[in-house]
Coordinates of N, CA and C in Angstrom, one line a residue:
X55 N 8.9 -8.9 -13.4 CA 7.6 -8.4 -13.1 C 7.6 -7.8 -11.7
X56 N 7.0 -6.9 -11.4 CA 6.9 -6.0 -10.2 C 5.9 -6.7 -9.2
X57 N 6.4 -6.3 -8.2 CA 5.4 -7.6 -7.4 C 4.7 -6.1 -6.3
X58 N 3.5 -5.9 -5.9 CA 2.5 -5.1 -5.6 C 2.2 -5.8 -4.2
X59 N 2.5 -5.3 -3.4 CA 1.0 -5.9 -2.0 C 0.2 -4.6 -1.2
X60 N -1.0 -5.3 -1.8 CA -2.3 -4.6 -1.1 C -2.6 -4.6 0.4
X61 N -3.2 -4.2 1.7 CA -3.5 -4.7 2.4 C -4.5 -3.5 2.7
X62 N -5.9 -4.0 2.2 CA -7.2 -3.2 2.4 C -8.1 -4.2 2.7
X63 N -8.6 -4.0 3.9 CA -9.9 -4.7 4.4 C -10.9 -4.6 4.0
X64 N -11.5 -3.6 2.9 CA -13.2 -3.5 1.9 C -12.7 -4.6 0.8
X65 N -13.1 -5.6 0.8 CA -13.2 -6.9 -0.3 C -13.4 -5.8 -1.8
X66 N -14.2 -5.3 -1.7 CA -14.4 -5.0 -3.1 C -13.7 -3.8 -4.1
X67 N -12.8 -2.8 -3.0 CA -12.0 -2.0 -3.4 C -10.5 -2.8 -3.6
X68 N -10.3 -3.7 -2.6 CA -9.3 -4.8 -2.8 C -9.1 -5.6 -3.9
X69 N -10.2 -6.0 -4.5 CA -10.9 -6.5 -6.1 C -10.2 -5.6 -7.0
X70 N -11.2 -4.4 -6.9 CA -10.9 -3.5 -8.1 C -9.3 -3.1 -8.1
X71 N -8.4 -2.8 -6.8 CA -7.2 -2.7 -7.3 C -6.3 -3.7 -7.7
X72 N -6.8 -4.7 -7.2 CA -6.1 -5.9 -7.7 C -6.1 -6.3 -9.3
X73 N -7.6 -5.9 -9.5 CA -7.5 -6.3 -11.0 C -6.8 -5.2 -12.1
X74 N -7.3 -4.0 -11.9 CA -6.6 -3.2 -12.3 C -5.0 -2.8 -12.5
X75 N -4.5 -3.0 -11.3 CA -3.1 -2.8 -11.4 C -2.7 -4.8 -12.3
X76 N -3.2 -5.5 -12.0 CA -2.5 -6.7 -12.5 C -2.7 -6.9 -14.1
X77 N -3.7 -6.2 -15.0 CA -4.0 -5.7 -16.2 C -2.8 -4.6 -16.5
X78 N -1.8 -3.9 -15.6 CA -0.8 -3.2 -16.1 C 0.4 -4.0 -16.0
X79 N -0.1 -5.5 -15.7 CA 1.4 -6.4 -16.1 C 1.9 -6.5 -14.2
X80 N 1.2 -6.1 -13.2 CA 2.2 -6.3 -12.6 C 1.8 -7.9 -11.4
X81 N 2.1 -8.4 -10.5 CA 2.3 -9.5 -9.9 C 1.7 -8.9 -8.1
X82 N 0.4 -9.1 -8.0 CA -0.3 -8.6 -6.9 C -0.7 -9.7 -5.7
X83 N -0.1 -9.2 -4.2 CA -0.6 -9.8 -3.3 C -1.2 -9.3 -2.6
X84 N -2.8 -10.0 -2.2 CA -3.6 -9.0 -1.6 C -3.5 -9.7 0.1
X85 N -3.8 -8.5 1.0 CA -3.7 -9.0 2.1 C -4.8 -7.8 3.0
X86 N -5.6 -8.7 3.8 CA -7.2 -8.1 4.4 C -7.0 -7.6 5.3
X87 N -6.2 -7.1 5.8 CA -5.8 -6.4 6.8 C -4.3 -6.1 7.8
X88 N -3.7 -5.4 8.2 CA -2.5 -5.3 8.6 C -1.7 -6.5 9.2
X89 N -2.3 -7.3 10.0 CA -1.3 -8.1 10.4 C -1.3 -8.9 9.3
X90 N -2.3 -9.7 8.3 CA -1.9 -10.4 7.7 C -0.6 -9.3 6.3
X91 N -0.5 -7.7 6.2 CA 0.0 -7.6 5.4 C 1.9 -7.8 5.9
X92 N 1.9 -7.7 7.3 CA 3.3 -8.0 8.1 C 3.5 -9.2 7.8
X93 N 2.8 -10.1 7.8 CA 3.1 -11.0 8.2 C 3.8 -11.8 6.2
X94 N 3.2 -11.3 5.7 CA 3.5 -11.7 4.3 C 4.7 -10.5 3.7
X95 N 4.6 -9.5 4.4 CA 6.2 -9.0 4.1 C 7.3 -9.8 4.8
X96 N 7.3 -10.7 5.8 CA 8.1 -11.7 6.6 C 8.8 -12.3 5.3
X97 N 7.9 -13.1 4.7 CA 8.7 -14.3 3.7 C 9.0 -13.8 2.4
X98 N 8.1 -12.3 1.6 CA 8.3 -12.3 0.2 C 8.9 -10.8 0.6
X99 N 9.4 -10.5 -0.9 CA 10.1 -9.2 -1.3 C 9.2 -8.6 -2.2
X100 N 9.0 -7.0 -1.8 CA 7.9 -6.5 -2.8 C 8.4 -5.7 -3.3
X101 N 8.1 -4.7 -3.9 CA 8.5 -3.7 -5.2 C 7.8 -2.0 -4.3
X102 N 6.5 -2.4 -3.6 CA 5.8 -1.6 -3.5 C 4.6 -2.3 -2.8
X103 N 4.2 -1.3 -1.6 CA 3.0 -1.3 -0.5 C 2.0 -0.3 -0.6
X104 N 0.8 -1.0 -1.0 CA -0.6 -0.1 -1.0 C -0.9 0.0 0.4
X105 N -1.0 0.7 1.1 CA -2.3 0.5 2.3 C -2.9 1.4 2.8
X106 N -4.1 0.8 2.7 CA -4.9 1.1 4.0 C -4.8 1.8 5.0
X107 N -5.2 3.0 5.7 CA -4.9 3.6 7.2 C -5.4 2.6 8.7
X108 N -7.0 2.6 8.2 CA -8.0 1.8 8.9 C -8.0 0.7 8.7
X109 N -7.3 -0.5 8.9 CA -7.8 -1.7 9.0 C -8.1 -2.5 10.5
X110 N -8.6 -3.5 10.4 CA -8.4 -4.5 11.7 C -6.9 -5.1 12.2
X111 N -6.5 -5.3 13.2 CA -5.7 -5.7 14.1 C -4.5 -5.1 14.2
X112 N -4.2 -4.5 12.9 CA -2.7 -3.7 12.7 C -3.4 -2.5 11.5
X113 N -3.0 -1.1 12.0 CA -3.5 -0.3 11.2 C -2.6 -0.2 10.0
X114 N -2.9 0.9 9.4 CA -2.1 1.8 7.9 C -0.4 1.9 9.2
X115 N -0.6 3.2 10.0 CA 0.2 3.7 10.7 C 1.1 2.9 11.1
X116 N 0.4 1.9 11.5 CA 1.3 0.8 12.7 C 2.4 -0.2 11.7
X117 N 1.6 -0.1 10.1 CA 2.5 -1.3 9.6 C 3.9 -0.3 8.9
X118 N 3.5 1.0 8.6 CA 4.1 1.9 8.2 C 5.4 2.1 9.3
X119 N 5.1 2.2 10.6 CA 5.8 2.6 11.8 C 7.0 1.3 11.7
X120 N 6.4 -0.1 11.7 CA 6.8 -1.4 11.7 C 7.9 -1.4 10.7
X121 N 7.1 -1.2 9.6 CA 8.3 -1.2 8.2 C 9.3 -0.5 8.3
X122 N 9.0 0.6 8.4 CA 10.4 1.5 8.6 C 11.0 1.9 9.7
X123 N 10.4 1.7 10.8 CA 11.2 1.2 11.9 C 12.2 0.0 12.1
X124 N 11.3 -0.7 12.3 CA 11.6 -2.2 13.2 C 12.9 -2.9 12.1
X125 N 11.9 -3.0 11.2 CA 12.3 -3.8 10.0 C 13.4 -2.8 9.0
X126 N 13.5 -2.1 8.8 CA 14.2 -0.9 8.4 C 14.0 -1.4 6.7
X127 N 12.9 -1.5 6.3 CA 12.8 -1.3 4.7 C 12.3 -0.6 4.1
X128 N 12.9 0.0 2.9 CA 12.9 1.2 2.2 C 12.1 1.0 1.1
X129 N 10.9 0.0 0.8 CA 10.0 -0.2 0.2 C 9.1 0.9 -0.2
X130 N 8.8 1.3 -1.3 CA 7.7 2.5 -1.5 C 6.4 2.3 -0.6
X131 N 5.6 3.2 0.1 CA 4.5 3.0 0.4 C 3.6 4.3 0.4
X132 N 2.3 3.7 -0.6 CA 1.7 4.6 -0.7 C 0.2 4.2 -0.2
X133 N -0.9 5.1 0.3 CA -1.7 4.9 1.4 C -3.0 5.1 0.7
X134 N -3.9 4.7 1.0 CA -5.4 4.6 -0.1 C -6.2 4.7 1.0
X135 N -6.5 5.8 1.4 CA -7.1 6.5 2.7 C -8.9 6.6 2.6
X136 N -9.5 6.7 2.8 CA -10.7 7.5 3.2 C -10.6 8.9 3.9
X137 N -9.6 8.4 4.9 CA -9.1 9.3 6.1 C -8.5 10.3 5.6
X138 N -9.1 11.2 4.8 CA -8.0 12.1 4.0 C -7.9 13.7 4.9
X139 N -7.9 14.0 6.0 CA -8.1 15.0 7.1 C -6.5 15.5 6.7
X140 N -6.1 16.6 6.9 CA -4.9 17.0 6.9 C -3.8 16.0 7.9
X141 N -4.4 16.4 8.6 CA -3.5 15.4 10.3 C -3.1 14.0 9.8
X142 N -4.0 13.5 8.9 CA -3.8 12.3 9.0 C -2.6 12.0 7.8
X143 N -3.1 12.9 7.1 CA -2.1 12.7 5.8 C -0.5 13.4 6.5
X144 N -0.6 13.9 6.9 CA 0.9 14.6 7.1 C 1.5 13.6 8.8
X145 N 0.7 12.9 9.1 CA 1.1 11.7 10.6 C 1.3 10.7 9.3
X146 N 1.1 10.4 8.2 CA 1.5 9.2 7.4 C 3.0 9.5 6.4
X147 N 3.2 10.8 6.3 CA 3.9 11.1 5.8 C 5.2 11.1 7.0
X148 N 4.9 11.4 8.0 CA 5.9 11.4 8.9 C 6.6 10.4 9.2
X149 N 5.4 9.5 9.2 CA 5.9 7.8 9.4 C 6.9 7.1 8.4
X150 N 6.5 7.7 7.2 CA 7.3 7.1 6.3 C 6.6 6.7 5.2
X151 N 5.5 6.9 4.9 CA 4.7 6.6 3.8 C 5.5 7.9 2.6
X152 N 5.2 7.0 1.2 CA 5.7 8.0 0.1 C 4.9 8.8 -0.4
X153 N 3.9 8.5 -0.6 CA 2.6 9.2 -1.3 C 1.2 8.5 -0.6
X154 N -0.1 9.6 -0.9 CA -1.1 9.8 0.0 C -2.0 9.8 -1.3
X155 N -3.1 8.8 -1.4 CA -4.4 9.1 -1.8 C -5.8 9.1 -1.6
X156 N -6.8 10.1 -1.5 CA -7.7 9.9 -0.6 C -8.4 8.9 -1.8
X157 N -9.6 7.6 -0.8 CA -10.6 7.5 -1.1 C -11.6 8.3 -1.3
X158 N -12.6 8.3 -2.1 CA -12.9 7.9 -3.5 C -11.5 8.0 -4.5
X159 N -11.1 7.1 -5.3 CA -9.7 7.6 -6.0 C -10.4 7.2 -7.6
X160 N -9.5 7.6 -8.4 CA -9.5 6.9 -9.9 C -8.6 6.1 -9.7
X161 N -8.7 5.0 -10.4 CA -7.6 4.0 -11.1 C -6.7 4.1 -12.2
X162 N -7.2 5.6 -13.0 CA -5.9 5.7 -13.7 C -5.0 6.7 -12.9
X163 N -5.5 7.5 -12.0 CA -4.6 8.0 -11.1 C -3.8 7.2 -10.2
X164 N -4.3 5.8 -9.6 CA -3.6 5.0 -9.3 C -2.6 4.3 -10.0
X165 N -2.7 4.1 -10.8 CA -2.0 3.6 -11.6 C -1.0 4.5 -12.3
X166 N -1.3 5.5 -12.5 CA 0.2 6.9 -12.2 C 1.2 6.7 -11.7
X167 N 0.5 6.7 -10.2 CA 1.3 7.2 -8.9 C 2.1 6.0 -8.7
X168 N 1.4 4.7 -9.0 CA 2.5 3.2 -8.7 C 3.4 3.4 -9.6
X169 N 3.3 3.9 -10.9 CA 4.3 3.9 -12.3 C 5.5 4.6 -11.8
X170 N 4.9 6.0 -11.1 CA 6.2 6.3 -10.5 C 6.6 6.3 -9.6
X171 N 6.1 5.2 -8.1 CA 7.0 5.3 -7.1 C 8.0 3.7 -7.6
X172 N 7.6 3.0 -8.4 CA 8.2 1.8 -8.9 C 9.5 2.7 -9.5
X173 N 9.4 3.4 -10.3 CA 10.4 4.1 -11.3 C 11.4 4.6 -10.3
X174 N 10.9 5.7 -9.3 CA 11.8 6.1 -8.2 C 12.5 5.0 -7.7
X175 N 11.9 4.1 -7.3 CA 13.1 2.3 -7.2 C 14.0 2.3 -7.4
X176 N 14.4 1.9 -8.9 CA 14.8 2.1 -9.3 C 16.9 1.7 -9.2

């Protein structure tokens, strides 16, 4: 089973993707904000990173910067924005994020885009 971590600070968009993606079979850890999503990439191994741009204490950018910086993991990451401004999407892409989707999103488009950066894994 594919193991998924979330780290989005709106409780109720965190909900809906959690439930949704775990209804396609996969194994979801949600985390409220950036440092808690670092801090649980420390001990587990994931498949695949949703996040966030804006959160509290550690942003989208910074855990993106972190991950494939510091830590040098090659984990898919794809970003569930509001912030969908050109700048911002092409400063996330630079960082190292795989794919970009603005808020408001669909969920079967989400659930696309995980099918295939999981696949790219591979």
């Amino acid at each position: 089973m594919k193991r998924i971590l979330v780290a989005e600070d709106n409780k109720l968009i965190l909900e809906t993707i959690f439930h949704s993606l775990k209804r396609e079979g996969y194994e979801i850890i949600k985390a409220n904000d950036g440092k808690e999503c670092l801090q649980i990439l420390e001990d587990t191994e994931v498949d695949l990173l949703i996040t966030d741009l804006y959160m509290p204490f550690v942003n989208g950018n910074e855990v993106i910067t972190i991950i494939r910086d510091e830590r040098k993991k090659n984990i898919p990451i794809l970003v569930l924005s509001a912030a969908g401004a050109e700048d911002n999407v092409l400063k996330a892409f630079d960082l190292g994020a795989d794919d970009f989707m603005v808020k408001p999103f669909s969920l079967v488009e989400l659930n696309v885009r995980v099918r295939k950066l999981l696949a790219l894994r591979r």
